[in-house]
């Protein structure tokens, strides 16, 4: 058994014990793929995993428009409020940071280890959700940039 498979097993076990279904399903699914996936699956997942995840996340965020829970009136009212303006600014900052985070992960993939551990801890013990690694990588890149100056 490789080190990676052992890590996936531990993450799956800890996630099940901590009651974190999202991480348990993700790690458990990858664990099963390690044993049963045809060749090339991991190359495809490596290339498309983040974009597919972002698509599903975006679908979830846009769903209130599709279901009619939000419309143009709510959209324009929110955008003109202080909450809406702050949300737009934070949305711009977080998407910029996430893009910087991807660049950091390409140059220093070892950073992912800390981000994954931090995400697991944040989700399992602090009530977080596992969508933060890209923004966390972006914040890390921002902090690394500050420390260089």
mmCIF file of N, CA, C and O in Angstrom, residues 15-104:
data_model
loop_
_atom_site.group_PDB
_atom_site.id
_atom_site.type_symbol
_atom_site.label_atom_id
_atom_site.label_comp_id
_atom_site.label_asym_id
_atom_site.label_seq_id
_atom_site.Cartn_x
_atom_site.Cartn_y
_atom_site.Cartn_z
ATOM 1 N N UNK A 15 -12.741 11.283 8.905
ATOM 2 C CA UNK A 15 -13.942 11.989 8.455
ATOM 3 C C UNK A 15 -15.215 11.253 8.866
ATOM 4 O O UNK A 15 -16.197 11.885 9.261
ATOM 5 N N UNK A 16 -15.196 9.932 8.773
ATOM 6 C CA UNK A 16 -16.363 9.147 9.196
ATOM 7 C C UNK A 16 -16.575 9.298 10.700
ATOM 8 O O UNK A 16 -17.694 9.543 11.159
ATOM 9 N N UNK A 17 -15.493 9.206 11.466
ATOM 10 C CA UNK A 17 -15.590 9.349 12.927
ATOM 11 C C UNK A 17 -16.071 10.744 13.300
ATOM 12 O O UNK A 17 -16.904 10.909 14.192
ATOM 13 N N UNK A 18 -15.569 11.766 12.591
ATOM 14 C CA UNK A 18 -15.940 13.149 12.896
ATOM 15 C C UNK A 18 -17.310 13.524 12.319
ATOM 16 O O UNK A 18 -17.817 14.590 12.589
ATOM 17 N N UNK A 19 -17.883 12.635 11.520
ATOM 18 C CA UNK A 19 -19.191 12.894 10.948
ATOM 19 C C UNK A 19 -19.180 13.858 9.783
ATOM 20 O O UNK A 19 -20.177 14.514 9.507
ATOM 21 N N UNK A 20 -18.052 13.948 9.083
ATOM 22 C CA UNK A 20 -17.962 14.845 7.936
ATOM 23 C C UNK A 20 -18.186 14.052 6.653
ATOM 24 O O UNK A 20 -17.263 13.478 6.090
ATOM 25 N N UNK A 21 -19.425 14.042 6.200
ATOM 26 C CA UNK A 21 -19.791 13.240 5.035
ATOM 27 C C UNK A 21 -19.092 13.680 3.758
ATOM 28 O O UNK A 21 -18.704 12.845 2.942
ATOM 29 N N UNK A 22 -18.936 14.990 3.555
ATOM 30 C CA UNK A 22 -18.345 15.479 2.306
ATOM 31 C C UNK A 22 -16.907 15.002 2.124
ATOM 32 O O UNK A 22 -16.527 14.516 1.057
ATOM 33 N N UNK A 23 -16.112 15.127 3.165
ATOM 34 C CA UNK A 23 -14.719 14.686 3.053
ATOM 35 C C UNK A 23 -14.646 13.162 3.036
ATOM 36 O O UNK A 23 -13.843 12.580 2.306
ATOM 37 N N UNK A 24 -15.501 12.497 3.814
ATOM 38 C CA UNK A 24 -15.510 11.032 3.821
ATOM 39 C C UNK A 24 -15.834 10.483 2.433
ATOM 40 O O UNK A 24 -15.182 9.542 1.957
ATOM 41 N N UNK A 25 -16.826 11.068 1.775
ATOM 42 C CA UNK A 25 -17.196 10.616 0.426
ATOM 43 C C UNK A 25 -16.062 10.900 -0.560
ATOM 44 O O UNK A 25 -15.716 10.051 -1.384
ATOM 45 N N UNK A 26 -15.469 12.087 -0.465
ATOM 46 C CA UNK A 26 -14.378 12.442 -1.383
ATOM 47 C C UNK A 26 -13.171 11.527 -1.205
ATOM 48 O O UNK A 26 -12.667 10.959 -2.179
ATOM 49 N N UNK A 27 -12.706 11.403 0.028
ATOM 50 C CA UNK A 27 -11.521 10.568 0.286
ATOM 51 C C UNK A 27 -11.834 9.099 0.036
ATOM 52 O O UNK A 27 -11.016 8.382 -0.552
ATOM 53 N N UNK A 28 -13.008 8.647 0.461
ATOM 54 C CA UNK A 28 -13.390 7.248 0.238
ATOM 55 C C UNK A 28 -13.525 6.932 -1.241
ATOM 56 O O UNK A 28 -13.122 5.860 -1.704
ATOM 57 N N UNK A 29 -14.094 7.872 -2.004
ATOM 58 C CA UNK A 29 -14.208 7.673 -3.451
ATOM 59 C C UNK A 29 -12.844 7.565 -4.118
ATOM 60 O O UNK A 29 -12.621 6.696 -4.962
ATOM 61 N N UNK A 30 -11.929 8.434 -3.718
ATOM 62 C CA UNK A 30 -10.570 8.348 -4.273
ATOM 63 C C UNK A 30 -9.875 7.060 -3.848
ATOM 64 O O UNK A 30 -9.127 6.461 -4.626
ATOM 65 N N UNK A 31 -10.136 6.642 -2.623
ATOM 66 C CA UNK A 31 -9.569 5.381 -2.134
ATOM 67 C C UNK A 31 -10.052 4.222 -3.001
ATOM 68 O O UNK A 31 -9.254 3.374 -3.429
ATOM 69 N N UNK A 32 -11.349 4.178 -3.279
ATOM 70 C CA UNK A 32 -11.896 3.123 -4.143
ATOM 71 C C UNK A 32 -11.330 3.215 -5.553
ATOM 72 O O UNK A 32 -11.009 2.183 -6.160
ATOM 73 N N UNK A 33 -11.194 4.431 -6.069
ATOM 74 C CA UNK A 33 -10.617 4.589 -7.409
ATOM 75 C C UNK A 33 -9.190 4.062 -7.472
ATOM 76 O O UNK A 33 -8.764 3.536 -8.503
ATOM 77 N N UNK A 34 -8.456 4.197 -6.372
ATOM 78 C CA UNK A 34 -7.084 3.672 -6.346
ATOM 79 C C UNK A 34 -7.045 2.174 -6.617
ATOM 80 O O UNK A 34 -6.088 1.680 -7.181
ATOM 81 N N UNK A 35 -8.085 1.491 -6.199
ATOM 82 C CA UNK A 35 -8.103 0.034 -6.357
ATOM 83 C C UNK A 35 -8.818 -0.426 -7.623
ATOM 84 O O UNK A 35 -8.502 -1.477 -8.164
ATOM 85 N N UNK A 36 -9.798 0.355 -8.107
ATOM 86 C CA UNK A 36 -10.650 -0.141 -9.178
ATOM 87 C C UNK A 36 -10.662 0.691 -10.450
ATOM 88 O O UNK A 36 -11.271 0.288 -11.436
ATOM 89 N N UNK A 37 -10.023 1.845 -10.461
ATOM 90 C CA UNK A 37 -10.110 2.736 -11.626
ATOM 91 C C UNK A 37 -9.247 2.228 -12.775
ATOM 92 O O UNK A 37 -8.149 1.721 -12.572
ATOM 93 N N UNK A 38 -9.754 2.384 -13.996
ATOM 94 C CA UNK A 38 -8.932 2.045 -15.164
ATOM 95 C C UNK A 38 -7.796 3.056 -15.326
ATOM 96 O O UNK A 38 -7.870 4.162 -14.789
ATOM 97 N N UNK A 39 -6.763 2.681 -16.062
ATOM 98 C CA UNK A 39 -5.638 3.593 -16.271
ATOM 99 C C UNK A 39 -6.109 4.919 -16.886
ATOM 100 O O UNK A 39 -7.014 4.951 -17.703
ATOM 101 N N UNK A 40 -5.483 5.999 -16.476
ATOM 102 C CA UNK A 40 -5.777 7.301 -17.029
ATOM 103 C C UNK A 40 -6.833 8.096 -16.278
ATOM 104 O O UNK A 40 -7.002 9.287 -16.520
ATOM 105 N N UNK A 41 -7.563 7.457 -15.360
ATOM 106 C CA UNK A 41 -8.620 8.158 -14.629
ATOM 107 C C UNK A 41 -8.028 9.282 -13.785
ATOM 108 O O UNK A 41 -8.570 10.392 -13.755
ATOM 109 N N UNK A 42 -6.916 9.016 -13.123
ATOM 110 C CA UNK A 42 -6.337 10.044 -12.255
ATOM 111 C C UNK A 42 -5.757 11.203 -13.057
ATOM 112 O O UNK A 42 -5.809 12.349 -12.617
ATOM 113 N N UNK A 43 -5.223 10.926 -14.229
ATOM 114 C CA UNK A 43 -4.746 12.017 -15.089
ATOM 115 C C UNK A 43 -5.914 12.923 -15.482
ATOM 116 O O UNK A 43 -5.797 14.147 -15.456
ATOM 117 N N UNK A 44 -7.039 12.312 -15.832
ATOM 118 C CA UNK A 44 -8.229 13.081 -16.206
ATOM 119 C C UNK A 44 -8.758 13.863 -15.012
ATOM 120 O O UNK A 44 -9.074 15.056 -15.124
ATOM 121 N N UNK A 45 -8.862 13.212 -13.852
ATOM 122 C CA UNK A 45 -9.327 13.902 -12.646
ATOM 123 C C UNK A 45 -8.382 15.021 -12.253
ATOM 124 O O UNK A 45 -8.836 16.086 -11.819
ATOM 125 N N UNK A 46 -7.096 14.789 -12.399
ATOM 126 C CA UNK A 46 -6.108 15.816 -12.052
ATOM 127 C C UNK A 46 -6.283 17.044 -12.933
ATOM 128 O O UNK A 46 -6.174 18.174 -12.482
ATOM 129 N N UNK A 47 -6.582 16.811 -14.194
ATOM 130 C CA UNK A 47 -6.735 17.893 -15.153
ATOM 131 C C UNK A 47 -8.094 18.595 -15.022
ATOM 132 O O UNK A 47 -8.193 19.803 -15.169
ATOM 133 N N UNK A 48 -9.145 17.842 -14.733
ATOM 134 C CA UNK A 48 -10.498 18.395 -14.772
ATOM 135 C C UNK A 48 -11.186 18.519 -13.414
ATOM 136 O O UNK A 48 -12.269 19.102 -13.333
ATOM 137 N N UNK A 49 -10.584 17.975 -12.359
ATOM 138 C CA UNK A 49 -11.248 17.948 -11.053
ATOM 139 C C UNK A 49 -11.631 19.311 -10.530
ATOM 140 O O UNK A 49 -12.782 19.538 -10.128
ATOM 141 N N UNK A 50 -10.715 20.258 -10.526
ATOM 142 C CA UNK A 50 -11.012 21.594 -10.000
ATOM 143 C C UNK A 50 -12.038 22.305 -10.880
ATOM 144 O O UNK A 50 -13.035 22.831 -10.358
ATOM 145 N N UNK A 51 -11.873 22.336 -12.215
ATOM 146 C CA UNK A 51 -12.907 23.003 -13.019
ATOM 147 C C UNK A 51 -14.297 22.380 -12.854
ATOM 148 O O UNK A 51 -15.292 23.107 -12.765
ATOM 149 N N UNK A 52 -14.383 21.060 -12.782
ATOM 150 C CA UNK A 52 -15.686 20.414 -12.595
ATOM 151 C C UNK A 52 -16.253 20.778 -11.228
ATOM 152 O O UNK A 52 -17.447 21.075 -11.111
ATOM 153 N N UNK A 53 -15.409 20.792 -10.208
ATOM 154 C CA UNK A 53 -15.860 21.189 -8.877
ATOM 155 C C UNK A 53 -16.367 22.621 -8.850
ATOM 156 O O UNK A 53 -17.396 22.922 -8.232
ATOM 157 N N UNK A 54 -15.679 23.517 -9.548
ATOM 158 C CA UNK A 54 -16.098 24.911 -9.604
ATOM 159 C C UNK A 54 -17.435 25.034 -10.339
ATOM 160 O O UNK A 54 -18.302 25.814 -9.945
ATOM 161 N N UNK A 55 -17.629 24.232 -11.381
ATOM 162 C CA UNK A 55 -18.902 24.254 -12.104
ATOM 163 C C UNK A 55 -20.038 23.847 -11.161
ATOM 164 O O UNK A 55 -21.074 24.515 -11.086
ATOM 165 N N UNK A 56 -19.865 22.740 -10.421
ATOM 166 C CA UNK A 56 -20.914 22.299 -9.496
ATOM 167 C C UNK A 56 -21.163 23.329 -8.397
ATOM 168 O O UNK A 56 -22.303 23.571 -8.017
ATOM 169 N N UNK A 57 -20.111 23.941 -7.894
ATOM 170 C CA UNK A 57 -20.267 24.976 -6.872
ATOM 171 C C UNK A 57 -21.038 26.168 -7.443
ATOM 172 O O UNK A 57 -21.953 26.696 -6.807
ATOM 173 N N UNK A 58 -20.707 26.569 -8.654
ATOM 174 C CA UNK A 58 -21.388 27.691 -9.292
ATOM 175 C C UNK A 58 -22.857 27.355 -9.559
ATOM 176 O O UNK A 58 -23.737 28.198 -9.364
ATOM 177 N N UNK A 59 -23.136 26.126 -9.974
ATOM 178 C CA UNK A 59 -24.526 25.705 -10.163
ATOM 179 C C UNK A 59 -25.289 25.851 -8.844
ATOM 180 O O UNK A 59 -26.402 26.380 -8.804
ATOM 181 N N UNK A 60 -24.674 25.408 -7.761
ATOM 182 C CA UNK A 60 -25.323 25.529 -6.457
ATOM 183 C C UNK A 60 -25.581 26.973 -6.068
ATOM 184 O O UNK A 60 -26.617 27.299 -5.488
ATOM 185 N N UNK A 61 -24.664 27.851 -6.406
ATOM 186 C CA UNK A 61 -24.830 29.266 -6.079
ATOM 187 C C UNK A 61 -25.878 29.952 -6.957
ATOM 188 O O UNK A 61 -26.562 30.869 -6.521
ATOM 189 N N UNK A 62 -26.006 29.502 -8.207
ATOM 190 C CA UNK A 62 -26.967 30.109 -9.129
ATOM 191 C C UNK A 62 -28.353 29.469 -9.056
ATOM 192 O O UNK A 62 -29.311 30.002 -9.630
ATOM 193 N N UNK A 63 -28.475 28.370 -8.371
ATOM 194 C CA UNK A 63 -29.735 27.645 -8.283
ATOM 195 C C UNK A 63 -30.922 28.500 -7.814
ATOM 196 O O UNK A 63 -32.021 28.346 -8.352
ATOM 197 N N UNK A 64 -30.755 29.423 -6.854
ATOM 198 C CA UNK A 64 -31.914 30.252 -6.456
ATOM 199 C C UNK A 64 -32.523 31.053 -7.608
ATOM 200 O O UNK A 64 -33.716 31.339 -7.597
ATOM 201 N N UNK A 65 -31.746 31.401 -8.619
ATOM 202 C CA UNK A 65 -32.302 32.088 -9.782
ATOM 203 C C UNK A 65 -33.144 31.128 -10.614
ATOM 204 O O UNK A 65 -34.200 31.474 -11.122
ATOM 205 N N UNK A 66 -32.662 29.911 -10.738
ATOM 206 C CA UNK A 66 -33.374 28.903 -11.519
ATOM 207 C C UNK A 66 -34.681 28.487 -10.856
ATOM 208 O O UNK A 66 -35.670 28.235 -11.535
ATOM 209 N N UNK A 67 -34.690 28.418 -9.532
ATOM 210 C CA UNK A 67 -35.889 27.988 -8.815
ATOM 211 C C UNK A 67 -36.869 29.121 -8.577
ATOM 212 O O UNK A 67 -37.971 28.897 -8.075
ATOM 213 N N UNK A 68 -36.485 30.340 -8.916
ATOM 214 C CA UNK A 68 -37.358 31.481 -8.724
ATOM 215 C C UNK A 68 -37.275 32.097 -7.339
ATOM 216 O O UNK A 68 -38.010 33.034 -7.025
ATOM 217 N N UNK A 69 -36.393 31.613 -6.481
ATOM 218 C CA UNK A 69 -36.241 32.203 -5.144
ATOM 219 C C UNK A 69 -35.616 33.588 -5.217
ATOM 220 O O UNK A 69 -35.825 34.411 -4.339
ATOM 221 N N UNK A 70 -34.832 33.830 -6.260
ATOM 222 C CA UNK A 70 -34.245 35.150 -6.499
ATOM 223 C C UNK A 70 -34.540 35.559 -7.935
ATOM 224 O O UNK A 70 -34.514 34.726 -8.842
ATOM 225 N N UNK A 71 -34.781 36.844 -8.122
ATOM 226 C CA UNK A 71 -35.044 37.378 -9.454
ATOM 227 C C UNK A 71 -34.362 38.720 -9.618
ATOM 228 O O UNK A 71 -33.536 39.124 -8.794
ATOM 229 N N UNK A 72 -34.753 39.440 -10.654
ATOM 230 C CA UNK A 72 -34.124 40.730 -10.939
ATOM 231 C C UNK A 72 -34.360 41.750 -9.834
ATOM 232 O O UNK A 72 -33.463 42.529 -9.509
ATOM 233 N N UNK A 73 -35.555 41.749 -9.256
ATOM 234 C CA UNK A 73 -35.849 42.721 -8.189
ATOM 235 C C UNK A 73 -34.921 42.500 -6.997
ATOM 236 O O UNK A 73 -34.317 43.446 -6.478
ATOM 237 N N UNK A 74 -34.810 41.246 -6.561
ATOM 238 C CA UNK A 74 -33.938 40.931 -5.423
ATOM 239 C C UNK A 74 -32.483 41.216 -5.763
ATOM 240 O O UNK A 74 -31.725 41.724 -4.932
ATOM 241 N N UNK A 75 -32.107 40.909 -6.997
ATOM 242 C CA UNK A 75 -30.730 41.142 -7.441
ATOM 243 C C UNK A 75 -30.389 42.624 -7.398
ATOM 244 O O UNK A 75 -29.382 43.027 -6.806
ATOM 245 N N UNK A 76 -31.228 43.477 -7.988
ATOM 246 C CA UNK A 76 -30.920 44.906 -8.015
ATOM 247 C C UNK A 76 -30.991 45.513 -6.615
ATOM 248 O O UNK A 76 -30.182 46.372 -6.273
ATOM 249 N N UNK A 77 -31.930 45.060 -5.797
ATOM 250 C CA UNK A 77 -32.046 45.563 -4.426
ATOM 251 C C UNK A 77 -30.800 45.209 -3.613
ATOM 252 O O UNK A 77 -30.261 46.038 -2.879
ATOM 253 N N UNK A 78 -30.326 43.989 -3.775
ATOM 254 C CA UNK A 78 -29.138 43.551 -3.036
ATOM 255 C C UNK A 78 -27.892 44.277 -3.502
ATOM 256 O O UNK A 78 -27.072 44.701 -2.687
ATOM 257 N N UNK A 79 -27.743 44.434 -4.804
ATOM 258 C CA UNK A 79 -26.539 45.068 -5.336
ATOM 259 C C UNK A 79 -26.412 46.522 -4.924
ATOM 260 O O UNK A 79 -25.306 47.053 -4.851
ATOM 261 N N UNK A 80 -27.525 47.178 -4.647
ATOM 262 C CA UNK A 80 -27.490 48.586 -4.261
ATOM 263 C C UNK A 80 -27.399 48.782 -2.743
ATOM 264 O O UNK A 80 -27.310 49.906 -2.272
ATOM 265 N N UNK A 81 -27.392 47.712 -1.993
ATOM 266 C CA UNK A 81 -27.318 47.819 -0.535
ATOM 267 C C UNK A 81 -25.856 47.746 -0.082
ATOM 268 O O UNK A 81 -24.992 47.250 -0.816
ATOM 269 N N UNK A 82 -25.563 48.225 1.115
ATOM 270 C CA UNK A 82 -24.194 48.095 1.638
ATOM 271 C C UNK A 82 -23.730 46.636 1.693
ATOM 272 O O UNK A 82 -22.577 46.343 1.365
ATOM 273 N N UNK A 83 -24.631 45.735 2.052
ATOM 274 C CA UNK A 83 -24.286 44.310 2.095
ATOM 275 C C UNK A 83 -23.900 43.820 0.703
ATOM 276 O O UNK A 83 -22.932 43.069 0.544
ATOM 277 N N UNK A 84 -24.656 44.246 -0.307
ATOM 278 C CA UNK A 84 -24.363 43.846 -1.671
ATOM 279 C C UNK A 84 -23.028 44.366 -2.165
ATOM 280 O O UNK A 84 -22.265 43.644 -2.802
ATOM 281 N N UNK A 85 -22.737 45.630 -1.861
ATOM 282 C CA UNK A 85 -21.471 46.230 -2.298
ATOM 283 C C UNK A 85 -20.293 45.508 -1.637
ATOM 284 O O UNK A 85 -19.306 45.169 -2.304
ATOM 285 N N UNK A 86 -20.406 45.263 -0.332
ATOM 286 C CA UNK A 86 -19.338 44.530 0.368
ATOM 287 C C UNK A 86 -19.197 43.134 -0.224
ATOM 288 O O UNK A 86 -18.077 42.647 -0.446
ATOM 289 N N UNK A 87 -20.315 42.484 -0.526
ATOM 290 C CA UNK A 87 -20.272 41.138 -1.112
ATOM 291 C C UNK A 87 -19.571 41.133 -2.461
ATOM 292 O O UNK A 87 -18.806 40.212 -2.773
ATOM 293 N N UNK A 88 -19.836 42.147 -3.266
ATOM 294 C CA UNK A 88 -19.165 42.244 -4.570
ATOM 295 C C UNK A 88 -17.658 42.401 -4.381
ATOM 296 O O UNK A 88 -16.863 41.713 -5.040
ATOM 297 N N UNK A 89 -17.254 43.271 -3.483
ATOM 298 C CA UNK A 89 -15.826 43.501 -3.233
ATOM 299 C C UNK A 89 -15.161 42.215 -2.724
ATOM 300 O O UNK A 89 -14.080 41.839 -3.206
ATOM 301 N N UNK A 90 -15.803 41.540 -1.799
ATOM 302 C CA UNK A 90 -15.241 40.284 -1.268
ATOM 303 C C UNK A 90 -15.224 39.211 -2.352
ATOM 304 O O UNK A 90 -14.276 38.424 -2.445
ATOM 305 N N UNK A 91 -16.251 39.168 -3.197
ATOM 306 C CA UNK A 91 -16.264 38.212 -4.308
ATOM 307 C C UNK A 91 -15.102 38.424 -5.261
ATOM 308 O O UNK A 91 -14.453 37.478 -5.701
ATOM 309 N N UNK A 92 -14.831 39.690 -5.573
ATOM 310 C CA UNK A 92 -13.684 40.017 -6.439
ATOM 311 C C UNK A 92 -12.382 39.591 -5.770
ATOM 312 O O UNK A 92 -11.530 38.937 -6.390
ATOM 313 N N UNK A 93 -12.234 39.945 -4.494
ATOM 314 C CA UNK A 93 -10.993 39.608 -3.769
ATOM 315 C C UNK A 93 -10.801 38.103 -3.665
ATOM 316 O O UNK A 93 -9.695 37.593 -3.894
ATOM 317 N N UNK A 94 -11.865 37.378 -3.335
ATOM 318 C CA UNK A 94 -11.704 35.931 -3.153
ATOM 319 C C UNK A 94 -11.416 35.230 -4.473
ATOM 320 O O UNK A 94 -10.615 34.293 -4.519
ATOM 321 N N UNK A 95 -12.036 35.680 -5.571
ATOM 322 C CA UNK A 95 -11.748 35.034 -6.851
ATOM 323 C C UNK A 95 -10.324 35.349 -7.304
ATOM 324 O O UNK A 95 -9.637 34.494 -7.870
ATOM 325 N N UNK A 96 -9.849 36.560 -7.020
ATOM 326 C CA UNK A 96 -8.465 36.913 -7.331
ATOM 327 C C UNK A 96 -7.507 36.052 -6.497
ATOM 328 O O UNK A 96 -6.529 35.513 -7.014
ATOM 329 N N UNK A 97 -7.812 35.922 -5.209
ATOM 330 C CA UNK A 97 -6.960 35.111 -4.330
ATOM 331 C C UNK A 97 -6.963 33.646 -4.756
ATOM 332 O O UNK A 97 -5.921 32.982 -4.716
ATOM 333 N N UNK A 98 -8.121 33.136 -5.154
ATOM 334 C CA UNK A 98 -8.194 31.736 -5.587
ATOM 335 C C UNK A 98 -7.324 31.518 -6.826
ATOM 336 O O UNK A 98 -6.631 30.498 -6.923
ATOM 337 N N UNK A 99 -7.342 32.466 -7.752
ATOM 338 C CA UNK A 99 -6.486 32.352 -8.947
ATOM 339 C C UNK A 99 -5.018 32.365 -8.545
ATOM 340 O O UNK A 99 -4.210 31.598 -9.074
ATOM 341 N N UNK A 100 -4.660 33.234 -7.601
ATOM 342 C CA UNK A 100 -3.294 33.261 -7.084
ATOM 343 C C UNK A 100 -2.959 31.947 -6.385
ATOM 344 O O UNK A 100 -1.828 31.477 -6.429
ATOM 345 N N UNK A 101 -3.956 31.383 -5.721
ATOM 346 C CA UNK A 101 -3.763 30.106 -5.024
ATOM 347 C C UNK A 101 -3.443 28.984 -5.985
ATOM 348 O O UNK A 101 -2.574 28.147 -5.717
ATOM 349 N N UNK A 102 -4.104 28.958 -7.131
ATOM 350 C CA UNK A 102 -3.804 27.927 -8.130
ATOM 351 C C UNK A 102 -2.375 28.082 -8.627
ATOM 352 O O UNK A 102 -1.646 27.103 -8.775
ATOM 353 N N UNK A 103 -1.951 29.330 -8.843
ATOM 354 C CA UNK A 103 -0.571 29.567 -9.275
ATOM 355 C C UNK A 103 0.415 29.064 -8.226
ATOM 356 O O UNK A 103 1.432 28.449 -8.553
ATOM 357 N N UNK A 104 0.119 29.340 -6.950
ATOM 358 C CA UNK A 104 0.984 28.867 -5.865
ATOM 359 C C UNK A 104 1.062 27.340 -5.859
ATOM 360 O O UNK A 104 2.144 26.769 -5.717
#
